JSON list of C-alpha atoms in Angstrom, two decimals:
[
{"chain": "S", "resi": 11, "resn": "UNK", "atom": "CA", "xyz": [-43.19, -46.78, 38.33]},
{"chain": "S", "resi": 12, "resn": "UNK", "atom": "CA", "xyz": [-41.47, -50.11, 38.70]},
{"chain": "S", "resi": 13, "resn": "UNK", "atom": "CA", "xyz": [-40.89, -52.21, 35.34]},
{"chain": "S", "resi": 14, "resn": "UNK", "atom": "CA", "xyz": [-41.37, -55.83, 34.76]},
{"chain": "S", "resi": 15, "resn": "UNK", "atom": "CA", "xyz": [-39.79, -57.15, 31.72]},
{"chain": "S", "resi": 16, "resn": "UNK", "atom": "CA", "xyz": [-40.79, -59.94, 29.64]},
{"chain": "S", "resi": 17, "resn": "UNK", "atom": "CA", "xyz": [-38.38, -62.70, 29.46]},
{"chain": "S", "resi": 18, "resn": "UNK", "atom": "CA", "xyz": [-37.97, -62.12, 25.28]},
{"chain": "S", "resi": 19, "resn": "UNK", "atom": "CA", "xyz": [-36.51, -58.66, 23.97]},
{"chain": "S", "resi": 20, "resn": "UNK", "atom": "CA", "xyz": [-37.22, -58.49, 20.68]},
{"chain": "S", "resi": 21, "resn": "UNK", "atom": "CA", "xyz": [-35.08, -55.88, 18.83]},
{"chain": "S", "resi": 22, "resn": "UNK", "atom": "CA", "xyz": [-36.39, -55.45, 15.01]},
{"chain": "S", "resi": 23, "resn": "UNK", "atom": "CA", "xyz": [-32.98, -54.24, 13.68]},
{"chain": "S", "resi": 24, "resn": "UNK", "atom": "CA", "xyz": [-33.74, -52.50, 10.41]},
{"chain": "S", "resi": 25, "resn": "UNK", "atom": "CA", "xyz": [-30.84, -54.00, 9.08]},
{"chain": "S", "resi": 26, "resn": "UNK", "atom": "CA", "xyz": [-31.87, -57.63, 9.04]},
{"chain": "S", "resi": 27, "resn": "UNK", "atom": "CA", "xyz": [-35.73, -56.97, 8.32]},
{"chain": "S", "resi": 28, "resn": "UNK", "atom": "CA", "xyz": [-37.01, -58.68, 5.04]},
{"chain": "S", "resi": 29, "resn": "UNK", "atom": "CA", "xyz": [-40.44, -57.02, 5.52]},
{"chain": "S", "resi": 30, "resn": "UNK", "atom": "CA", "xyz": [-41.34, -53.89, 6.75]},
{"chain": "S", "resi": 31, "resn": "UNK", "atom": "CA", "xyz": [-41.04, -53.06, 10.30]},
{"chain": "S", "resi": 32, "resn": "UNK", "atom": "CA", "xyz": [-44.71, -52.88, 10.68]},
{"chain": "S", "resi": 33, "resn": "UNK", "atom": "CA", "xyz": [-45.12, -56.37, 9.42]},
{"chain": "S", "resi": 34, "resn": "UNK", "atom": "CA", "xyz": [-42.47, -58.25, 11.14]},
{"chain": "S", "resi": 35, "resn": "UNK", "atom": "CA", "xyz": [-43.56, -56.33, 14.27]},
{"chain": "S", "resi": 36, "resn": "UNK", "atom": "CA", "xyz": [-47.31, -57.29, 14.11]},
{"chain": "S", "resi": 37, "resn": "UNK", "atom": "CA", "xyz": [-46.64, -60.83, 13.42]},
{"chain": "S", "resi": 38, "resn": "UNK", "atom": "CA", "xyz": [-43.88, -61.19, 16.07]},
{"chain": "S", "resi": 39, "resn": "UNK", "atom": "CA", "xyz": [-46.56, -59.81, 18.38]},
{"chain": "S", "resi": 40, "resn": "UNK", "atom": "CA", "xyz": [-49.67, -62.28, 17.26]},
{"chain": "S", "resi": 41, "resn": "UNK", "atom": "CA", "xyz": [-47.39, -64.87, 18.59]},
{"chain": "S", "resi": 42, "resn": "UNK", "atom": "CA", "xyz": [-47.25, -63.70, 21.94]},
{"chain": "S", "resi": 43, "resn": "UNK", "atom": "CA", "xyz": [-44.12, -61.11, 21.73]},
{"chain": "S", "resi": 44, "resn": "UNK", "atom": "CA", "xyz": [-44.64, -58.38, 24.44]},
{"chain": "S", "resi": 45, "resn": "UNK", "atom": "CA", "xyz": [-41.34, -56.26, 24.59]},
{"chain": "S", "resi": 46, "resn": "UNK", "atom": "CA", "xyz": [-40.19, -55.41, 21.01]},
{"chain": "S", "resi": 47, "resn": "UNK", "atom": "CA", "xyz": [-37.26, -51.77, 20.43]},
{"chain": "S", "resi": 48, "resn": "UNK", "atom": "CA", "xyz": [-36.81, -50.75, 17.06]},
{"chain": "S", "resi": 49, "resn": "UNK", "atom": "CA", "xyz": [-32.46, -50.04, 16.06]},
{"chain": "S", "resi": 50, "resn": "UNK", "atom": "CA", "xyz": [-32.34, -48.47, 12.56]},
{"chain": "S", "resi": 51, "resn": "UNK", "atom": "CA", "xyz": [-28.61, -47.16, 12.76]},
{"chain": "S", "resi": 52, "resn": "UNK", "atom": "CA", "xyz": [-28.98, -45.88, 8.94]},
{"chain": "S", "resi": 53, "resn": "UNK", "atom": "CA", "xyz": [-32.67, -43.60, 8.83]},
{"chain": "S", "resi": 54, "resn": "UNK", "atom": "CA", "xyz": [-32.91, -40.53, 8.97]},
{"chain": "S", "resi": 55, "resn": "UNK", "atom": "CA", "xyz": [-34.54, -39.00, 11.60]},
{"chain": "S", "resi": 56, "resn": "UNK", "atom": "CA", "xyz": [-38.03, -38.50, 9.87]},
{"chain": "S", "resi": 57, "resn": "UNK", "atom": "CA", "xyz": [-37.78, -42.00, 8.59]},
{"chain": "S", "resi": 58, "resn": "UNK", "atom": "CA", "xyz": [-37.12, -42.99, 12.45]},
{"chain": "S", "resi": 59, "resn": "UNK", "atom": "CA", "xyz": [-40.06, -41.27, 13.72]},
{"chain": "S", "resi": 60, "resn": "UNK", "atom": "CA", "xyz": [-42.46, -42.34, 11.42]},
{"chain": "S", "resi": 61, "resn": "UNK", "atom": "CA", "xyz": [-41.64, -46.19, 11.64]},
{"chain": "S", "resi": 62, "resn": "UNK", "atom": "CA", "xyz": [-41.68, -45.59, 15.46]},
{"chain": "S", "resi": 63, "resn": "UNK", "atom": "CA", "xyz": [-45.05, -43.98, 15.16]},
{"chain": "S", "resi": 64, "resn": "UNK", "atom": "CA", "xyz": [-46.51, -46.69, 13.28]},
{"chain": "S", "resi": 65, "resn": "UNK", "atom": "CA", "xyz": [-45.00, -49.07, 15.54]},
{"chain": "S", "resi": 66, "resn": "UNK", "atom": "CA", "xyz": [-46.11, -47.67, 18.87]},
{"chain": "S", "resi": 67, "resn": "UNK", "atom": "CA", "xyz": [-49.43, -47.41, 17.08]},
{"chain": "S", "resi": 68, "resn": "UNK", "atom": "CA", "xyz": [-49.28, -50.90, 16.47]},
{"chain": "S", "resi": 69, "resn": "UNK", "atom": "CA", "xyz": [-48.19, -52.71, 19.51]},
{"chain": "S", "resi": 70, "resn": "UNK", "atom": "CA", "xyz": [-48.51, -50.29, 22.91]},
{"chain": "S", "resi": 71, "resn": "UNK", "atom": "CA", "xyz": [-52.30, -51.01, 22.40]},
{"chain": "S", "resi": 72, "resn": "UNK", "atom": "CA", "xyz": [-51.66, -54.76, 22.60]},
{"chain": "S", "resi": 73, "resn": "UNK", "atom": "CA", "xyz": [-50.01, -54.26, 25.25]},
{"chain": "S", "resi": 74, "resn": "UNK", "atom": "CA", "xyz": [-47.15, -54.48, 24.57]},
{"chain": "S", "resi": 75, "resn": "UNK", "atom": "CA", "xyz": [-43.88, -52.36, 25.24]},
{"chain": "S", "resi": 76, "resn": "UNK", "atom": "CA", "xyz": [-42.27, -50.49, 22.63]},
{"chain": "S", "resi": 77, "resn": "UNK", "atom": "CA", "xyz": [-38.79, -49.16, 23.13]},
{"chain": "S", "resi": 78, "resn": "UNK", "atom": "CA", "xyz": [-36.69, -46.72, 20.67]},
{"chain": "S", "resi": 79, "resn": "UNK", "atom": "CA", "xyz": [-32.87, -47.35, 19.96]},
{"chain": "S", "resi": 80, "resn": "UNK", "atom": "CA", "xyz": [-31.06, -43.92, 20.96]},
{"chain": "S", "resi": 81, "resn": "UNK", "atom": "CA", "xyz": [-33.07, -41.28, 20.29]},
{"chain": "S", "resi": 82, "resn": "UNK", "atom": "CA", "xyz": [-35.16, -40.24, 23.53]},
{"chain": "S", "resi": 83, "resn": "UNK", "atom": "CA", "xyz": [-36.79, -37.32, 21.35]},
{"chain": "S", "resi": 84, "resn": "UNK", "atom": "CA", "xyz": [-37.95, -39.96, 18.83]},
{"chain": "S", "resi": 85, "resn": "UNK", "atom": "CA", "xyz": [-39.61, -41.96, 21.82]},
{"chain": "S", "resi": 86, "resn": "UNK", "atom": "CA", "xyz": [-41.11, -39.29, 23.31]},
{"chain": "S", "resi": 87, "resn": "UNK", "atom": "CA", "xyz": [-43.02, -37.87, 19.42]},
{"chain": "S", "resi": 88, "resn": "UNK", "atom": "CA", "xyz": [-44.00, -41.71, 18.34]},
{"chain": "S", "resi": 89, "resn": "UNK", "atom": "CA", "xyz": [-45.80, -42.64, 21.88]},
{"chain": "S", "resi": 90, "resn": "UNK", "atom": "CA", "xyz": [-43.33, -45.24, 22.49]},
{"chain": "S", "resi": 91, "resn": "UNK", "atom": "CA", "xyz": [-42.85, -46.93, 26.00]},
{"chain": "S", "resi": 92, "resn": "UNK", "atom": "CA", "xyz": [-39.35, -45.70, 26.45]},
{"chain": "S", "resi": 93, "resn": "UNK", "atom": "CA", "xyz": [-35.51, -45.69, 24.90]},
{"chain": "S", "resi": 94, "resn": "UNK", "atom": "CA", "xyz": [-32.73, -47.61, 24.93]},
{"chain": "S", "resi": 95, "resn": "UNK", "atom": "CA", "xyz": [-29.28, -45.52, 25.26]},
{"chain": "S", "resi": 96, "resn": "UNK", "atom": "CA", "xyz": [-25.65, -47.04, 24.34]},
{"chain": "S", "resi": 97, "resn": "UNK", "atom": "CA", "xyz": [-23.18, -45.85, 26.45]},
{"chain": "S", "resi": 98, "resn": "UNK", "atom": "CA", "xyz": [-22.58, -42.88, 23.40]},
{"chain": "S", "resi": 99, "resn": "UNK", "atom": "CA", "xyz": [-26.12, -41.46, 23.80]},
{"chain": "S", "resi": 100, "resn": "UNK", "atom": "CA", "xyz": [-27.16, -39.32, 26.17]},
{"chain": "S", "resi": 101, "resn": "UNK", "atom": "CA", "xyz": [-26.47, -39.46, 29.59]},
{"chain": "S", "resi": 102, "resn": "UNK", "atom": "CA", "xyz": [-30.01, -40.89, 31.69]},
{"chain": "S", "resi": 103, "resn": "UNK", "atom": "CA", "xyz": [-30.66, -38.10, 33.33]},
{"chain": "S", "resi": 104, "resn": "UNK", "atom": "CA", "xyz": [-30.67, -35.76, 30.28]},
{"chain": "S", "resi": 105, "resn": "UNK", "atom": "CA", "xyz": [-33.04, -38.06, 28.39]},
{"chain": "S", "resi": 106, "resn": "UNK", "atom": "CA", "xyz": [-35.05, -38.15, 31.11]},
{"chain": "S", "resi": 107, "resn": "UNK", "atom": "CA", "xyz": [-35.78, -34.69, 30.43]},
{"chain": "S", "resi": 108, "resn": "UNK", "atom": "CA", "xyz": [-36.34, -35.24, 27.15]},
{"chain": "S", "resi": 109, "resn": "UNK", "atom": "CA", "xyz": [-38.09, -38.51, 27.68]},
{"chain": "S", "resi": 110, "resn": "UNK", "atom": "CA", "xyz": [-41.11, -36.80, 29.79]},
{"chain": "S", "resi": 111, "resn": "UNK", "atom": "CA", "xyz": [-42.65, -38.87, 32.35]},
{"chain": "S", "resi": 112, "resn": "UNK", "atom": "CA", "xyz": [-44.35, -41.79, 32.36]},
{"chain": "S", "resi": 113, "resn": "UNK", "atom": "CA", "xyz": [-41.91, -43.52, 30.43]},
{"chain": "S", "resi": 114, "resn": "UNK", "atom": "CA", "xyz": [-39.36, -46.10, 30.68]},
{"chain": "S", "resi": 115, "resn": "UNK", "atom": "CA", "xyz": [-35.40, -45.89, 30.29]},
{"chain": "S", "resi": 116, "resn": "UNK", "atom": "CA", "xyz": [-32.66, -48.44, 29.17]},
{"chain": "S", "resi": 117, "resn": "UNK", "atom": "CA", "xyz": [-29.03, -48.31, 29.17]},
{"chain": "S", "resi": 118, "resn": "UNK", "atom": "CA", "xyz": [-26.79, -50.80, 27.30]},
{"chain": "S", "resi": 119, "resn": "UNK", "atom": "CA", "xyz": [-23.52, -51.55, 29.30]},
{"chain": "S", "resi": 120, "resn": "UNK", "atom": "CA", "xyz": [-20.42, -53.92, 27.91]},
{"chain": "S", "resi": 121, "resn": "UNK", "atom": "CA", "xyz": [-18.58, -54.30, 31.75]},
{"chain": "S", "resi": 122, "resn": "UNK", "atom": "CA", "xyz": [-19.00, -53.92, 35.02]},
{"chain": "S", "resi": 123, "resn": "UNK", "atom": "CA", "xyz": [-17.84, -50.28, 35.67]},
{"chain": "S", "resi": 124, "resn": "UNK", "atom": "CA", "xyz": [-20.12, -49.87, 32.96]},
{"chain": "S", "resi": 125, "resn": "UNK", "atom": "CA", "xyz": [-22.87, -51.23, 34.15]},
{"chain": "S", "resi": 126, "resn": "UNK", "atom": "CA", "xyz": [-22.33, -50.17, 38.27]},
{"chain": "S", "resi": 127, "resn": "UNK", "atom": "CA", "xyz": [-22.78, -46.79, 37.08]},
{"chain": "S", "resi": 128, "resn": "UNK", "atom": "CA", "xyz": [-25.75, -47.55, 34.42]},
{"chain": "S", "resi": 129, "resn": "UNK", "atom": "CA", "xyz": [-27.29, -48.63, 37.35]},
{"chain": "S", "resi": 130, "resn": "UNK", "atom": "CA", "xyz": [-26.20, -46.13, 39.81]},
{"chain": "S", "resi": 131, "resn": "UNK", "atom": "CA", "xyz": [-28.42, -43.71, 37.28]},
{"chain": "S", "resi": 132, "resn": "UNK", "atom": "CA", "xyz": [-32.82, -43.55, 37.57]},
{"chain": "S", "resi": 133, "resn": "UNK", "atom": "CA", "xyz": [-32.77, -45.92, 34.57]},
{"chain": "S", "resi": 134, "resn": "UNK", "atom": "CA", "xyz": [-34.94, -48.53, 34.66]},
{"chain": "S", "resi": 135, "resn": "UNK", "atom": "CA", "xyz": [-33.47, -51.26, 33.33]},
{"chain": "S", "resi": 136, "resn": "UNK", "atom": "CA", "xyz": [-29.69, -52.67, 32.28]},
{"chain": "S", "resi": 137, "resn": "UNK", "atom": "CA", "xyz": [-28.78, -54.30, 29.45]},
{"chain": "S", "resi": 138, "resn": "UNK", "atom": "CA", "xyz": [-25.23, -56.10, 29.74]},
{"chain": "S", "resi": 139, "resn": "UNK", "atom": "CA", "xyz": [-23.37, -57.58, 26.61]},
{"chain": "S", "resi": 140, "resn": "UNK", "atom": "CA", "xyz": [-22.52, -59.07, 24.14]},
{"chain": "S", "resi": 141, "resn": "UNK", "atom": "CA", "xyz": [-22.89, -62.45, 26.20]},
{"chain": "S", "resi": 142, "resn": "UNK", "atom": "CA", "xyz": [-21.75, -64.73, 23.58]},
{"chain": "S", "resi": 143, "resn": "UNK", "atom": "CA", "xyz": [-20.19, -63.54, 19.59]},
{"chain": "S", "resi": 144, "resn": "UNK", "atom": "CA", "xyz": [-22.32, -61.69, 17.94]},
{"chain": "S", "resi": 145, "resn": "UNK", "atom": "CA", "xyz": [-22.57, -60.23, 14.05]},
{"chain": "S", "resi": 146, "resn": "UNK", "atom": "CA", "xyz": [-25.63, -57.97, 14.31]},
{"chain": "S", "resi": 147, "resn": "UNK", "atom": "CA", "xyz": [-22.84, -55.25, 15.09]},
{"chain": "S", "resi": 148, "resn": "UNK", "atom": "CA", "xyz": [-19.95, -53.66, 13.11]},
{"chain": "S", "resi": 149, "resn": "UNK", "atom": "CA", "xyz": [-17.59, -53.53, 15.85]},
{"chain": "S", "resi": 150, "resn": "UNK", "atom": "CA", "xyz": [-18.82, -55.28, 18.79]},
{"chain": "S", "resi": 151, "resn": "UNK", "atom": "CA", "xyz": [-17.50, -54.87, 22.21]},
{"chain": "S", "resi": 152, "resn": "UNK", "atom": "CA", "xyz": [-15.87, -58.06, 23.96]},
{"chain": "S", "resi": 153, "resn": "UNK", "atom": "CA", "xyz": [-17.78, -61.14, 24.40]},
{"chain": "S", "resi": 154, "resn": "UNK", "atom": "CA", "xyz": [-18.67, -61.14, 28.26]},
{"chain": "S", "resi": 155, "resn": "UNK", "atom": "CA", "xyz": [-20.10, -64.40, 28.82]},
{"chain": "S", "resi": 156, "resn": "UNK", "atom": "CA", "xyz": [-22.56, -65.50, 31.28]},
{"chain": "S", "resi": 157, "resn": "UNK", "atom": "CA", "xyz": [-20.24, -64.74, 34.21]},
{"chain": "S", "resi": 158, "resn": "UNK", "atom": "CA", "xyz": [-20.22, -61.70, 33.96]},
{"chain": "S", "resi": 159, "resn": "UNK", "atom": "CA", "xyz": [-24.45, -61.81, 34.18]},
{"chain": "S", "resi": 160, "resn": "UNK", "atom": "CA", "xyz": [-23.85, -63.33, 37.37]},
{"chain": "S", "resi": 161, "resn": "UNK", "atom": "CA", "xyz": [-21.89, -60.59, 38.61]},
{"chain": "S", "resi": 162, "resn": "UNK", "atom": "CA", "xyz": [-23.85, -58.04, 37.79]},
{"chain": "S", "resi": 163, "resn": "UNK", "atom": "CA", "xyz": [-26.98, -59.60, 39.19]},
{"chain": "S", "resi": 164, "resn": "UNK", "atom": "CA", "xyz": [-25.17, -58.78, 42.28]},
{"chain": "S", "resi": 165, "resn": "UNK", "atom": "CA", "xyz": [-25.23, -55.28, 42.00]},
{"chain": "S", "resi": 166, "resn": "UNK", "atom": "CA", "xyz": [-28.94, -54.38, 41.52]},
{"chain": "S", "resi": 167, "resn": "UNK", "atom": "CA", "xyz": [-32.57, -55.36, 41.90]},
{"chain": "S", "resi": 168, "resn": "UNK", "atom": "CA", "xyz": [-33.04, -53.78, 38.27]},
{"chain": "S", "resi": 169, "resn": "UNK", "atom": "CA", "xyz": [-33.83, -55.73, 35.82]},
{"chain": "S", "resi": 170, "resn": "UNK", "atom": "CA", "xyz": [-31.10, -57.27, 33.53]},
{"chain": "S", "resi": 171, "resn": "UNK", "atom": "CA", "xyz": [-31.25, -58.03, 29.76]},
{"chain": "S", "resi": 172, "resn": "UNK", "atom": "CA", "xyz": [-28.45, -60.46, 28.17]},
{"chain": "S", "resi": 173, "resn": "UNK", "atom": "CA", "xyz": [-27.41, -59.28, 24.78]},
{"chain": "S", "resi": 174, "resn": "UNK", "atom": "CA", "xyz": [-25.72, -60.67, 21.82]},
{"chain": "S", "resi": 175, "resn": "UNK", "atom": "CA", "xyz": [-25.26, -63.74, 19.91]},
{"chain": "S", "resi": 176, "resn": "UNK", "atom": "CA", "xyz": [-28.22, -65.17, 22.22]},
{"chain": "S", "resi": 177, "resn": "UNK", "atom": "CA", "xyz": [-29.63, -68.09, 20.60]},
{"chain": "S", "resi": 178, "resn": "UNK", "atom": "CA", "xyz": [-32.56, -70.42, 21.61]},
{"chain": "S", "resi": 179, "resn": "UNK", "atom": "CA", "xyz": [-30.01, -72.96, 22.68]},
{"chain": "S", "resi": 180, "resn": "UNK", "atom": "CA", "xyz": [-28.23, -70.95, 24.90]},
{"chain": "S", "resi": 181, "resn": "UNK", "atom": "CA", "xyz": [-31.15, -68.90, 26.23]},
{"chain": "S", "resi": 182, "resn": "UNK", "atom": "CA", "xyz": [-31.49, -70.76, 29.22]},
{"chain": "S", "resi": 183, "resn": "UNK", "atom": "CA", "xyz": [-28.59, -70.68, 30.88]},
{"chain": "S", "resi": 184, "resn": "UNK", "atom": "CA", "xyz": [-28.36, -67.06, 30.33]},
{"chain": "S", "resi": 185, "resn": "UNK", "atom": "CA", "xyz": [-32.01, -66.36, 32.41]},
{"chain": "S", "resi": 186, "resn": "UNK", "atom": "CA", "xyz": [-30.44, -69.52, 34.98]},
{"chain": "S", "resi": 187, "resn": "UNK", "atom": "CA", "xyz": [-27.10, -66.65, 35.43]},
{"chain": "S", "resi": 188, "resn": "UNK", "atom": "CA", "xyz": [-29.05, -63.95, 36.61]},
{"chain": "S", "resi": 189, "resn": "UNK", "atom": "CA", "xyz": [-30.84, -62.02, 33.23]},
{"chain": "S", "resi": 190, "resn": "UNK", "atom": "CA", "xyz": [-34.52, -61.43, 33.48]},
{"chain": "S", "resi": 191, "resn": "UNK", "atom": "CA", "xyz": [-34.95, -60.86, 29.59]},
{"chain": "S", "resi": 192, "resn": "UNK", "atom": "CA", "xyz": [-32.84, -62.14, 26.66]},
{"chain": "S", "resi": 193, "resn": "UNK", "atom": "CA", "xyz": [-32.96, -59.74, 23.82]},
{"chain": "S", "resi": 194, "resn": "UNK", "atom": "CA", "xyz": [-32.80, -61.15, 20.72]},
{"chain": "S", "resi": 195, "resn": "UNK", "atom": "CA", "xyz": [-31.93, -59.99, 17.21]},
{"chain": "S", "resi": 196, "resn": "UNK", "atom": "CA", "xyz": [-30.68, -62.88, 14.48]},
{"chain": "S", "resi": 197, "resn": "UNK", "atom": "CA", "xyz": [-31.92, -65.95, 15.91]},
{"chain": "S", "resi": 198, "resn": "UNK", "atom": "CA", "xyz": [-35.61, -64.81, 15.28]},
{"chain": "S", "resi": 199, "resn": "UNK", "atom": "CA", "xyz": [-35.29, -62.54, 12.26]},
{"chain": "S", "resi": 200, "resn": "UNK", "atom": "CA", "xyz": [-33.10, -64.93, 10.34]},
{"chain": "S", "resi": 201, "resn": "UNK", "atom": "CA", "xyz": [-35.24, -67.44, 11.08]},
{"chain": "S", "resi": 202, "resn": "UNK", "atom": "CA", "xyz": [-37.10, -69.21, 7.87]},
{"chain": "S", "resi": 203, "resn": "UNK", "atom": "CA", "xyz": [-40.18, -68.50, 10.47]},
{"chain": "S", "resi": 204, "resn": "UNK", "atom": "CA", "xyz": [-39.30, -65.33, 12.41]},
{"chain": "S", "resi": 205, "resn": "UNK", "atom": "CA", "xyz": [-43.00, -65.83, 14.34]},
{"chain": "S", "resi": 206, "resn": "UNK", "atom": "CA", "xyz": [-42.57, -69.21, 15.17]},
{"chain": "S", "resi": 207, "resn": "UNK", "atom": "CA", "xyz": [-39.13, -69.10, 16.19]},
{"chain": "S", "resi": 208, "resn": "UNK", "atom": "CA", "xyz": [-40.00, -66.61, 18.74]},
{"chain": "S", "resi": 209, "resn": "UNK", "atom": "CA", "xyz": [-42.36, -68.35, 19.94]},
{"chain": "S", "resi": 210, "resn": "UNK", "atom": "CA", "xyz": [-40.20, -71.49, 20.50]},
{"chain": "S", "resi": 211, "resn": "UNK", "atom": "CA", "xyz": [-38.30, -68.61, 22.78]},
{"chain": "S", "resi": 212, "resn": "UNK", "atom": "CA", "xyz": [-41.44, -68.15, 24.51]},
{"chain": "S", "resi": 213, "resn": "UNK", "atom": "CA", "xyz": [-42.20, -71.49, 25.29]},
{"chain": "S", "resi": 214, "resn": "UNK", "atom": "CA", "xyz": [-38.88, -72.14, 26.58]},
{"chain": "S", "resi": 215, "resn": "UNK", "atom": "CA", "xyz": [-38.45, -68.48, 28.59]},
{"chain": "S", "resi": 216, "resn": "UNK", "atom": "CA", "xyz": [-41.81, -68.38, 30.30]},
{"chain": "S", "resi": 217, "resn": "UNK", "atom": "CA", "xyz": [-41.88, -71.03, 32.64]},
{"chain": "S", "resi": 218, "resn": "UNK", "atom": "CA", "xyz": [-38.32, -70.64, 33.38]},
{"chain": "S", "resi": 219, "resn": "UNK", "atom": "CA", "xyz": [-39.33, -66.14, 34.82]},
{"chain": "S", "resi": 220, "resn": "UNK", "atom": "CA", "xyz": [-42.60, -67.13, 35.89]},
{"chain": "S", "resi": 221, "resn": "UNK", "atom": "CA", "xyz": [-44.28, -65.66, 32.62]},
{"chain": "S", "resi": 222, "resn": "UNK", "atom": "CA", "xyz": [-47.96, -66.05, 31.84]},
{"chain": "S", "resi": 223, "resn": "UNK", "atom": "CA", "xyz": [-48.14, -67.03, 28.39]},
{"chain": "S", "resi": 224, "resn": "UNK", "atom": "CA", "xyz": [-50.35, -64.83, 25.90]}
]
């Protein structure tokens, strides 16, 4: 099962959210968002599964795909598209298992060794960052810049999502180095409009992959 990605990752970091989860997600989504993954570093894991539940109720029906920061178990109970490992989780093939089939598999890589042997794995996508400074982390790893996109768009067919510090300004030259989604965490949700911010990332992204627009 090969995956397409929409050009705009949106990643509903519990963190930032002024509104619940639910909200921000359906809203985000009636503006044409179709690739959303939900990072709550600080929930327990009932809290985790019941906001991904709600979510994957929410948006697979749209539609839309639904990824899970971490916790393959946690994507596999809600219904949710897939999971998105950090190089601390566990290793792809194990949350395969856990994962079931049928769904989809993400691994976040900060280098190249990193991310030759991400893609080495049966994931099904790579994410490389941060591209540019980013303070949706604690302790972020080194800025890699869009160089090192173009690099690694040397080394696979998979698709490649650019991470961190990705605003709408610099979203274009990010998809122009190689990335075929931009993921996207402050920009939108610190926006005074989170929807229509994202959909000014839309607009911008979706002639620029090829995109039909929702």
């Amino acid at each position: 099962m090969s995956l397409v990605l929409p050009p705009l990752y949106m990643i509903l970091d519990a963190a930032l959210l002024t509104t619940s989860e639910l909200d921000a997600a359906r809203k985000l989504a009636d503006t044409g968002v179709r690739l959303f993954q939900y990072r709550n570093k600080r929930g327990s894991s009932r809290e985790l599964l019941q906001a991904s539940s709600a979510l994957a109720a929410e948006l697979v029906p749209r539609g839309a795909l639904f990824f899970v920061n971490d916790r393959p178990d946690v994507a596999f109970l809600s219904g949710a598209n897939g999971v998105h490992l950090g190089q601390h989780d566990l290793p792809a093939a194990e949350a395969r298992i856990v994962l079931g089939a049928g769904r989809f598999l993400g691994i976040s890589t900060h280098n190249l060794e990193q991310f030759r042997a991400a893609a080495a794995t049966g994931a099904d996508y790579v994410a490389i960052g941060p591209v540019f400074a980013t303070d949706s982390k604690a302790n972020p790893d080194p800025v890699v810049g869009t160089a090192m996109i173009r690099e690694a768009r040397k080394l696979t067919r998979k698709p490649i999502v650019a991470i961190g510090g990705i605003s709408l300004e610099r979203a274009k030259e990010v998809i122009e180095a190689g990335a075929d989604s931009v993921a996207v965490i402050s920009d939108v949700l610190r926006a005074p409009d989170a929807a229509k911010r994202a959909r000014q990332f839309l607009d911008l992204l979706e002639p620029l992959t090829g995109s039909a627009k929702n």
